[in-house]
Structures are given as C-alpha cells and as structure tokens.
PDB file of C-alpha atoms in Angstrom:
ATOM      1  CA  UNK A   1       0.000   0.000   0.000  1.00  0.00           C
ATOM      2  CA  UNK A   2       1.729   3.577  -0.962  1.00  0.00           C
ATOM      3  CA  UNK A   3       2.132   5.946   1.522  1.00  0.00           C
ATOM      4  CA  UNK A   4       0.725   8.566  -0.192  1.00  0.00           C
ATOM      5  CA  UNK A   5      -1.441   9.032  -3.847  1.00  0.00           C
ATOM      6  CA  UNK A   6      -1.355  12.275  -5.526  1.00  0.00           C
ATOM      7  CA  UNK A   7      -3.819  12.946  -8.205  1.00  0.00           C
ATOM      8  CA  UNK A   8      -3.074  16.058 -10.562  1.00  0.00           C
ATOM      9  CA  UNK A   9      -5.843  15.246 -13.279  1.00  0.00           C
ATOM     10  CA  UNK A  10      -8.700  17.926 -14.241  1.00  0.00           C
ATOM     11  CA  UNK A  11     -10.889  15.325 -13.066  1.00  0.00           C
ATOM     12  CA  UNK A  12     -10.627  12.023 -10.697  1.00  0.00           C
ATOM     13  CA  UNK A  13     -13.576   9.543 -10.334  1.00  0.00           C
ATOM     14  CA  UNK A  14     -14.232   7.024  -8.201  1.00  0.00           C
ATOM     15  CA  UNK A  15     -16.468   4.365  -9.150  1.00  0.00           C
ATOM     16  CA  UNK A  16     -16.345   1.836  -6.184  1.00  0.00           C
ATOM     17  CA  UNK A  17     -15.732   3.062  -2.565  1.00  0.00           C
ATOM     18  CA  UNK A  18     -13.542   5.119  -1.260  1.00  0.00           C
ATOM     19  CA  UNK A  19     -12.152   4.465   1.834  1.00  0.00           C
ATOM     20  CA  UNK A  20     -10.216   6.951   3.745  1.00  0.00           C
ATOM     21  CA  UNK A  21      -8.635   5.902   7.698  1.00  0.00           C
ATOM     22  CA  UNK A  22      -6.815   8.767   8.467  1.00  0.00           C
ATOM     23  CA  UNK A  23      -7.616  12.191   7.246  1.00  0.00           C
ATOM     24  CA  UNK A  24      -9.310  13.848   4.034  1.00  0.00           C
ATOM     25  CA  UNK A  25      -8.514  17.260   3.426  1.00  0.00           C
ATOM     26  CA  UNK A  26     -10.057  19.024   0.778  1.00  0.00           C
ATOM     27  CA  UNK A  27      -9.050  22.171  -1.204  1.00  0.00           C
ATOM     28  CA  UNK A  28     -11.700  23.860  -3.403  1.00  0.00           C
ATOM     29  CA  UNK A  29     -14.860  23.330  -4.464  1.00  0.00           C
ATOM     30  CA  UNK A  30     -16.367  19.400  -3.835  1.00  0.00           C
ATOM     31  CA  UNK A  31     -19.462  17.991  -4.884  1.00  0.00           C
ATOM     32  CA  UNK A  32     -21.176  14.883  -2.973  1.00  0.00           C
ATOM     33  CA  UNK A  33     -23.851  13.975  -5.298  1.00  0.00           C
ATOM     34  CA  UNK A  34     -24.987  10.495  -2.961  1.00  0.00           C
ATOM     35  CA  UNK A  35     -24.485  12.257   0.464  1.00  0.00           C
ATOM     36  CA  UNK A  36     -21.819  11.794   3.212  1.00  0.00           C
ATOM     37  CA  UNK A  37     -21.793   9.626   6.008  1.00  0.00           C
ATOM     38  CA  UNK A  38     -19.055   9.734   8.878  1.00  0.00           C
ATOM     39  CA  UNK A  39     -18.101   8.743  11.715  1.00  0.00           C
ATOM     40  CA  UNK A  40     -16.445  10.099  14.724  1.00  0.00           C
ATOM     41  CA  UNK A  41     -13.024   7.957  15.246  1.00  0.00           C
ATOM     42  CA  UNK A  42     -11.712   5.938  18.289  1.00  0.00           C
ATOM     43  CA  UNK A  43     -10.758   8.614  19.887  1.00  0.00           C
ATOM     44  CA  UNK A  44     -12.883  10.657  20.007  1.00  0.00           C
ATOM     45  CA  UNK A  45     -12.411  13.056  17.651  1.00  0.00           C
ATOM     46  CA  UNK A  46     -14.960  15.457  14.742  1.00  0.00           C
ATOM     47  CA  UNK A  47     -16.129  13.114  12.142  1.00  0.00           C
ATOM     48  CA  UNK A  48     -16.106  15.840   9.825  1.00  0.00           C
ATOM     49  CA  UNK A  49     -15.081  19.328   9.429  1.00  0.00           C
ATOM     50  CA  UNK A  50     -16.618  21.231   6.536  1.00  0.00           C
ATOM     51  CA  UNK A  51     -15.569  25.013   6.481  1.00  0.00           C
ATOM     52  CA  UNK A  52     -17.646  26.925   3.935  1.00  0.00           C
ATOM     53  CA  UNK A  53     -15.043  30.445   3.335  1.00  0.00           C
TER      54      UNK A  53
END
C-alpha cells in the first residue's frame, strides 16, 4: 500500500468506494452527489469538518 497518492488530473472519479482511515482534506470546491456519512473515530475526535469560506 503507498504511503501517499497524488492525483493532478482535471478530473478524478471514483467508481467503487472510497475508503479513507486517516484524514481527508479538501481544497476547493467538492461535490457529494450520494451524500456523506461519517463517523467520529476511536478517539474521540470530529467526524467531519466542513468550512464553507
């Protein structure tokens, strides 16, 4: 498994899951057409953080 995966395309898609077990950061605009669901790790901490600037 790498330690890290950089994408630099115009566009990325997904078409299975996406499974993320540390932490997502996102830059810029993102679009959730299905919804989000999350969940608050083991210890303890936000399940998400969405800051609208």
């Amino acid at each position: 498994m790498p330690g890290k995966v950089t994408s630099n395309a115009e566009d990325t898609i997904c078409t299975g899951n996406l499974n993320v077990l540390k932490n997502l950061t996102v830059t810029g605009l993102s679009s959730l057409n299905g919804g989000m669901a999350v969940t608050a790790g083991a210890d303890g901490g936000a399940a998400a953080v969405i800051n609208d600037k």
